Coordinates of C-alpha atoms and ligand atoms in Angstrom, one line a residue:
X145 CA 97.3 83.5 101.0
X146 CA 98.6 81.2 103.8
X147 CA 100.8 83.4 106.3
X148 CA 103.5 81.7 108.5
X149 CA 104.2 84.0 111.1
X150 CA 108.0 84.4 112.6
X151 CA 107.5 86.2 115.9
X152 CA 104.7 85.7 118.8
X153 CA 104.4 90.0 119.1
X154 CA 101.9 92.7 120.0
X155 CA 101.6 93.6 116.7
X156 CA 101.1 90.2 115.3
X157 CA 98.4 90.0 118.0
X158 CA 96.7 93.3 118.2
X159 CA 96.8 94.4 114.1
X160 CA 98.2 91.7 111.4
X161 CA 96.5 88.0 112.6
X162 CA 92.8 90.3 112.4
X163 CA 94.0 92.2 109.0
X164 CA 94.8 88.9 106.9
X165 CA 92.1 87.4 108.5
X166 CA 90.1 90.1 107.1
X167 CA 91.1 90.1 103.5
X168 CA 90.7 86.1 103.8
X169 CA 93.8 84.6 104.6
X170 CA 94.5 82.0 106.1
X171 CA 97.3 82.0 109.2
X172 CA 99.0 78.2 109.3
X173 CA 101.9 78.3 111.9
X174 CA 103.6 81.1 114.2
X175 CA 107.2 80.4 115.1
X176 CA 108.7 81.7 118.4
X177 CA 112.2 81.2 119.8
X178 CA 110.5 79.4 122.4
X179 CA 108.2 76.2 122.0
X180 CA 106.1 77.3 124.9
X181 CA 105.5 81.1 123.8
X182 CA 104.9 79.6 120.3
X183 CA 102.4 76.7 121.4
X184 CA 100.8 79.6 124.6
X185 CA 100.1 82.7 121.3
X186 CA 99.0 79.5 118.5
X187 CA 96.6 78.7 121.1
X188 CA 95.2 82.4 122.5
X189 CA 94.7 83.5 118.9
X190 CA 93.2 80.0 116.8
X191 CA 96.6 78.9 115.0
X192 CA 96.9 75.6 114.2
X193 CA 100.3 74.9 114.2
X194 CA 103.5 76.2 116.3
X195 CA 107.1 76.0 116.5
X196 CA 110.3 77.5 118.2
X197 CA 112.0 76.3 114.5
X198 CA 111.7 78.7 111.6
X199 CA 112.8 76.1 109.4
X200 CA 109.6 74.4 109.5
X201 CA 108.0 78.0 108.3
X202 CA 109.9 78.2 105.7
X203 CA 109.9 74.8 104.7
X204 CA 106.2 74.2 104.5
X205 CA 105.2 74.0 101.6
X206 CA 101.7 74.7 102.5
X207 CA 103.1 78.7 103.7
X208 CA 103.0 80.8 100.6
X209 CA 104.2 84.4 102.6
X210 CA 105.8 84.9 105.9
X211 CA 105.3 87.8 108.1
X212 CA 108.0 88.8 110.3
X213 CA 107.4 90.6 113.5
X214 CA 110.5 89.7 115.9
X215 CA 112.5 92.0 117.2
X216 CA 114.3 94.2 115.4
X217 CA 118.2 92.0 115.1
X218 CA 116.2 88.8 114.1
X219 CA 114.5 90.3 111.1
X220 CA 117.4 90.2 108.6
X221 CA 118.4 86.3 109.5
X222 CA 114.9 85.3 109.6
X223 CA 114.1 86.5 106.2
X224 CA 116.9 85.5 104.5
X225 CA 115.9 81.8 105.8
X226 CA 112.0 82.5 104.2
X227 CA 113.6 84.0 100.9
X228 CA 115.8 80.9 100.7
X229 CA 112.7 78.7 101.3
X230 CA 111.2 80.5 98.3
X231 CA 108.3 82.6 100.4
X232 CA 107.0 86.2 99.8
X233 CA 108.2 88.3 103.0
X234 CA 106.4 90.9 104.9
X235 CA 108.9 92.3 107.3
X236 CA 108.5 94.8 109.9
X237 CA 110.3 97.9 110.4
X238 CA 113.1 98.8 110.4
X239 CA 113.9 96.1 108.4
X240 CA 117.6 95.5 109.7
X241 CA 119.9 96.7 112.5
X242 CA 122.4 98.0 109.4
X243 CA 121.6 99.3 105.5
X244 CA 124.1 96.4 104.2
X245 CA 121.6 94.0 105.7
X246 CA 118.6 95.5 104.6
X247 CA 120.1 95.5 101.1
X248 CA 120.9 91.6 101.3
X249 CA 117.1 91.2 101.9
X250 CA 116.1 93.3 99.0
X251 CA 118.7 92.1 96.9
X252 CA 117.9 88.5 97.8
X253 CA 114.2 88.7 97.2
X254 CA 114.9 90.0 94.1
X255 CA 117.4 87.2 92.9
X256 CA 114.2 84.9 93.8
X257 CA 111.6 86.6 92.7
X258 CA 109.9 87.1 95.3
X259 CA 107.6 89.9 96.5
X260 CA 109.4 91.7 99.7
X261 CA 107.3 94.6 101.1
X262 CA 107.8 96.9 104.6
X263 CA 105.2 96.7 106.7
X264 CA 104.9 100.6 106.7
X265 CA 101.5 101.3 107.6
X266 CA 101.0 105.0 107.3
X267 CA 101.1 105.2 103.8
X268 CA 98.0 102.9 103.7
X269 CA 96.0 105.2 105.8
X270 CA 93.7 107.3 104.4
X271 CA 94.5 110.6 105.7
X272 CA 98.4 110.4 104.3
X273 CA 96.8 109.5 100.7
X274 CA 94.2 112.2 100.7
X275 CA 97.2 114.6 102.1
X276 CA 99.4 113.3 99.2
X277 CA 96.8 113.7 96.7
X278 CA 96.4 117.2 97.9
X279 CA 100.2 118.1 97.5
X280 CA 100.5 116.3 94.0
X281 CA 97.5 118.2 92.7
X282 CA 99.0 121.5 93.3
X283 CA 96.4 122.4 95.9
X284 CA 99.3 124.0 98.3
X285 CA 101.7 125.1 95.5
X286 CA 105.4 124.4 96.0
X287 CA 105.9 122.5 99.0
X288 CA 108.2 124.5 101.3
X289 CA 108.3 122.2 104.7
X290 CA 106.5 119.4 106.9
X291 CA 106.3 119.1 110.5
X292 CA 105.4 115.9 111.9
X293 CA 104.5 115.6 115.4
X294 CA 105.0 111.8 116.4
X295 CA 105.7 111.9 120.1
X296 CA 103.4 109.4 122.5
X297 CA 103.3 107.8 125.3
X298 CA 104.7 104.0 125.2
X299 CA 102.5 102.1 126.4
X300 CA 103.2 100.0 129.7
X301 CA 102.6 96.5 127.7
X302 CA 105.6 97.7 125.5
X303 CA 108.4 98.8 127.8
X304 CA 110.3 95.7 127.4
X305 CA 113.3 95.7 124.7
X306 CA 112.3 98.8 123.3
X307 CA 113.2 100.9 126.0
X308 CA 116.5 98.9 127.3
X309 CA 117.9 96.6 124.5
X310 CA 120.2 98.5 121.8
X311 CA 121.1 94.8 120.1
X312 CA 117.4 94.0 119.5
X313 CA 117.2 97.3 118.1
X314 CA 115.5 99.2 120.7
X315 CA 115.2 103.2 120.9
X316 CA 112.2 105.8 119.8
X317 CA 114.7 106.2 116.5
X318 CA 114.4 102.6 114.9
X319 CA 110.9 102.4 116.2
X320 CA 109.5 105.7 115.2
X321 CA 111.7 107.8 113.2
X322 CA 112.2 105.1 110.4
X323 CA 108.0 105.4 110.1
X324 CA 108.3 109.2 110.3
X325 CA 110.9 108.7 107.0
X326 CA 108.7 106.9 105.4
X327 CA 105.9 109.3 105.6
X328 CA 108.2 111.9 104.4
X329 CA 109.3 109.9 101.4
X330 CA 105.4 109.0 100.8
X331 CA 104.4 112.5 100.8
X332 CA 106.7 114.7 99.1
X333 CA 107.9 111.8 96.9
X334 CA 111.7 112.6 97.1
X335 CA 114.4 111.0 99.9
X336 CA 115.4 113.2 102.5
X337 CA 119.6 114.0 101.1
X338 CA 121.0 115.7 104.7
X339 CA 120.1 115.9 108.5
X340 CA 120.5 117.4 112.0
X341 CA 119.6 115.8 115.4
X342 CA 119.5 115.9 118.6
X343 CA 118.3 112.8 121.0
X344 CA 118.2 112.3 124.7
X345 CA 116.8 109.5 127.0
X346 CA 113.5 111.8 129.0
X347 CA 112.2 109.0 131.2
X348 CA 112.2 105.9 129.8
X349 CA 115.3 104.8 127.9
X350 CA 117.9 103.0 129.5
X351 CA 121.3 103.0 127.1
X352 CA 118.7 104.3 124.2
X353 CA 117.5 107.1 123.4
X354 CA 113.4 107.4 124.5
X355 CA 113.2 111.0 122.2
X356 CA 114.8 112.4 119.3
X357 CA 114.3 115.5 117.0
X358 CA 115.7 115.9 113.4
X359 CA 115.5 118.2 110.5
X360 CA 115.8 117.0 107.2
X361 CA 116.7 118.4 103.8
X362 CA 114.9 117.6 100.8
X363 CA 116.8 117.6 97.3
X364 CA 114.3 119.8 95.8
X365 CA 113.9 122.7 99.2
X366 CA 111.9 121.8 101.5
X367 CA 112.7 121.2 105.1
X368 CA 111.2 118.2 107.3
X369 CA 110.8 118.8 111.2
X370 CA 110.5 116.0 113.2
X371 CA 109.6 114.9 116.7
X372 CA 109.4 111.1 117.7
X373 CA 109.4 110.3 121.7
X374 CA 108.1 107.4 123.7
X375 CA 107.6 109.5 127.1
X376 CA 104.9 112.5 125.8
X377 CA 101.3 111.5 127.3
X378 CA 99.3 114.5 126.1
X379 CA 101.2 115.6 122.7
X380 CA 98.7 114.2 120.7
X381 CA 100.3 113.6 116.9
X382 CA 100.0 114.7 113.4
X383 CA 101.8 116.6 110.6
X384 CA 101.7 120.1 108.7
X385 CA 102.8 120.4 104.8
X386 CA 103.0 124.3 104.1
X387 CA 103.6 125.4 100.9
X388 CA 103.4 128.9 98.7
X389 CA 100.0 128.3 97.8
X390 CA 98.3 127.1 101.2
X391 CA 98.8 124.7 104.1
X392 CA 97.4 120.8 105.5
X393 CA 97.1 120.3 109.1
X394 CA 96.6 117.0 109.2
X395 CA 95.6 116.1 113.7
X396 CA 96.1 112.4 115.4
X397 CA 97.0 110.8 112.2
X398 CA 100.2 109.4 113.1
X399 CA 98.2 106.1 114.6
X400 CA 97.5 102.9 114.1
X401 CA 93.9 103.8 113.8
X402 CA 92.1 105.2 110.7
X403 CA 91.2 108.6 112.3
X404 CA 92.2 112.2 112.3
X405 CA 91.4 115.2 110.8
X406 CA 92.7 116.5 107.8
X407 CA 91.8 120.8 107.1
X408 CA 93.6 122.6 103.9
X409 CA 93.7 126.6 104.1
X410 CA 94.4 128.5 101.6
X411 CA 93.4 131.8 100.1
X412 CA 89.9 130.4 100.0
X413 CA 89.7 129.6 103.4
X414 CA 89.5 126.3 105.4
X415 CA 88.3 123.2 103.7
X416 CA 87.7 120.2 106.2
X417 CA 89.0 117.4 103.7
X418 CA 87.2 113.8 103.8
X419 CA 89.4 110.3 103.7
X420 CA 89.0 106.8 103.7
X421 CA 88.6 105.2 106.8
X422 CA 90.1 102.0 105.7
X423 CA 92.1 99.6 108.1
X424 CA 95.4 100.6 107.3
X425 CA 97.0 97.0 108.1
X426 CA 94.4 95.6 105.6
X427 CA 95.3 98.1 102.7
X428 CA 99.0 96.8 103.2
X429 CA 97.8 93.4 103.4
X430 CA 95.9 94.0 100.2
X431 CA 98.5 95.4 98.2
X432 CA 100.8 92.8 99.2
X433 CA 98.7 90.4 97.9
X434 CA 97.9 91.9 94.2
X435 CA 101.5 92.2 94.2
X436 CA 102.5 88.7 94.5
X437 CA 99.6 87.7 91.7
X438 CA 101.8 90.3 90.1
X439 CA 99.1 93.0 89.6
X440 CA 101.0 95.8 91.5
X441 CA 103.4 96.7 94.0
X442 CA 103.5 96.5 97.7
X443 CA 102.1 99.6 99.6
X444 CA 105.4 100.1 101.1
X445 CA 108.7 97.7 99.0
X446 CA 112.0 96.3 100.4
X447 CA 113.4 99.9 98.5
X448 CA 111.5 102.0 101.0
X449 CA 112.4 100.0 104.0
X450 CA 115.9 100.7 103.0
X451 CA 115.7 104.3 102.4
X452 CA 113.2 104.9 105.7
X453 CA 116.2 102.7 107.6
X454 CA 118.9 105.1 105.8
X455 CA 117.4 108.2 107.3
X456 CA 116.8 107.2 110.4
X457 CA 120.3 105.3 110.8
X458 CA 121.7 109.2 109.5
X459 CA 119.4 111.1 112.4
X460 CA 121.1 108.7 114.8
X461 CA 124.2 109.1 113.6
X462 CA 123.7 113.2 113.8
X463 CA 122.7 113.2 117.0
X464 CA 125.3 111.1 118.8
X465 CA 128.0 113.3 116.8
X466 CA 126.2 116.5 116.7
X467 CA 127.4 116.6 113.1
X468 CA 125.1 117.1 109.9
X469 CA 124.8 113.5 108.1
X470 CA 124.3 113.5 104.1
X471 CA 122.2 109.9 104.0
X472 CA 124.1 107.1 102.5
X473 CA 121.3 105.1 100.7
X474 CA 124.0 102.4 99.8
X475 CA 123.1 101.1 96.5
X476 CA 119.6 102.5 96.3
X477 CA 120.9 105.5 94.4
Ligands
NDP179 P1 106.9 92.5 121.0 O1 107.8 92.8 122.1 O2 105.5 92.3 121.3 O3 107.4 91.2 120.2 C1 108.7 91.1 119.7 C2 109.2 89.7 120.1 O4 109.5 89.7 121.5 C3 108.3 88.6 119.9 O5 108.4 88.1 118.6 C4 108.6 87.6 121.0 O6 109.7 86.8 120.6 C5 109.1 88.5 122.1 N1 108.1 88.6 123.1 C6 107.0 89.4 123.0 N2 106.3 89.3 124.2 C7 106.9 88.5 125.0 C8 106.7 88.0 126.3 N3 105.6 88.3 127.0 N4 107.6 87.1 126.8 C9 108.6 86.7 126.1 N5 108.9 87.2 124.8 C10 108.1 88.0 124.3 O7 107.1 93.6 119.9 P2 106.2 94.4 118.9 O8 105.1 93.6 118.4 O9 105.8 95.7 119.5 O10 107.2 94.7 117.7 C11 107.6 93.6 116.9 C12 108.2 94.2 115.6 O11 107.1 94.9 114.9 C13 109.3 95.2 115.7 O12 110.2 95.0 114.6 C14 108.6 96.5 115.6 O13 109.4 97.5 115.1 C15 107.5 96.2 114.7 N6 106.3 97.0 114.9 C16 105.7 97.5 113.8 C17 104.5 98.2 113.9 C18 103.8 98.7 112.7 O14 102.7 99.3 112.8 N7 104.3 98.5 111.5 C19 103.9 98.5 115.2 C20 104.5 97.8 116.3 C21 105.7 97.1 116.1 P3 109.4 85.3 120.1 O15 108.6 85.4 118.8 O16 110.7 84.7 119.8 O17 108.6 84.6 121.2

């Protein structure tokens, strides 16, 4: 696969430009807004080619996929243009600012057949597959709730337009939340239908919201807790599924990183319980690519980014009205 990258960012930096390079791709231009930023980040990370014009991304037809990694308002333009120029997109979360948006990507990547995928990366990890293989094999009965536990500390390097800019999508709901839905949806298999919140700006935010903590009803029973903040330097993360027949606590496995600890009780006892320790960003890259040679689907598609933005769009929604929100999926019904 030859990437084109639209956005010079962290994460393109720290975690995707290592990942494809891992599973053998090759990375042929990154396009920035500006030609200096673009020329600076081709430079510090081997690129051979840079730009400040996305059109010569997606019109190079040497780039067979485009990852996108700008900030949050760019995303939906950006991949239209690559969709247009007839490239597979990988777009980072949330995938739009609105679920109309996010649709037109899906929809539009459909009408071109090509593959669309979420760059969800907690799905891939190890510990959330061996925790949803536990729950589908019956090992804690019927599920009856899950507690995730997502609150950190932002790191210094990302207090920019995270923590001040509502129009590039900034706040601890678009950034974190939408990956907590996702988990959710991974895990227990069914979208979250209704939700409360509450949010609040603790330390960091300016004009959005640095915290936020939701409750969400699942069709078939079960509740979802769940704590996302940018301002918590010792809460440590992780998750809990209890159900009638036993519980997972599942420790620091809302990361980046392959690690944690996974432990089922039930009647038996504990059971410490072994997972991969795969690099998560290189499972998703992996699965994207078997799905565009059309031998399977992408770890996480441009249906889940939807649904993950629906929910969190409906726990913002709750908490600036204080009023329970059914989620409107749009047309992913
Ligand atoms: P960054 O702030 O690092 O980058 C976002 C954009 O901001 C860049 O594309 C760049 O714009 C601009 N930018 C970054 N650094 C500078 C700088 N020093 N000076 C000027 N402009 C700068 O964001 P992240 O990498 O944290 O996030 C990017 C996207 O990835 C977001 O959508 C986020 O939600 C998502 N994300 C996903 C993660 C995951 O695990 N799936 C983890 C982290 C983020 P330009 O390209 O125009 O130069």
């Amino acid at each position: 696969m030859r990437w084109g990258l639209i956005g010079a960012s962290s994460i393109a930096e720290n975690h995707m430009i290592g990942a494809m390079r891992a599973v053998g791709d090759e990375i042929a231009v990154v396009a920035s807004t500006t030609e200096a930023r673009a020329q600076g980040f081709a430079r510090a990370n081997g690129i051979p080619r840079a730009t400040n014009d996305i059109a010569t991304v997606v019109g190079d037809a040497g780039v067979d996929a485009v990852y996108i990694s700008s900030t949050n308002e760019k995303h939906c333009v950006q991949a239209m243009a690559a969709i247009a120029g007839g490239k597979h997109v990988l777009c980072e979360k949330p995938l739009a600012m609105t679920l109309a948006d996010a649709w037109a990507m899906v929809r539009a990547a459909e009408a071109a057949g090509v593959t669309f995928a979420t760059n969800h990366h907690l799905r891939c990890a190890g510990s959330h597959q061996a925790i949803r293989d536990l729950i589908a094999a019956g090992r804690i009965g019927k599920v009856l709730s899950l507690r995730i536990f997502h609150a950190v500390h932002l790191p210094d390097a990302l207090r920019g337009w995270r923590i001040t800019d509502p129009g590039a999508g900034g706040g601890v709901i678009p950034d974190i939340t939408v990956h907590d839905a996702d988990v959710a949806r991974f895990l227990l298999g069914e979208d979250p239908q209704h939700v409360v919140a509450q949010m609040c700006a603790s330390g960091l935010g300016q004009g959005v919201e640095d915290s936020a903590m939701s409750v969400w009803a699942m069709p078939f029973g079960a509740m979802v807790m769940s704590h996302e903040s940018f301002t918590h330097p010792f809460a440590g993360s992780g998750l809990e599924v209890h159900g009638t027949a036993g519980s997972i606590f599942a420790s620091g496995v809302m990361t980046q990183q392959p690690v944690g600890t996974v432990v089922l009780v039930t009647a038996a006892g504990h059971e410490d319980v072994p997972f991969s320790d795969h690099n998560l960003y290189v499972q998703g890259l992996a699965d994207f690519a078997a799905a565009v040679a059309g031998k399977g689907q992408p770890a996480a598609s441009g249906h889940d980014g939807v649904a993950s933005l629906a929910v969190a769009l409906a726990v913002r929604e709750a908490a600036a009205t204080g009023q329970r929100q059914t989620v409107n999926y749009g047309d992913a019904a």
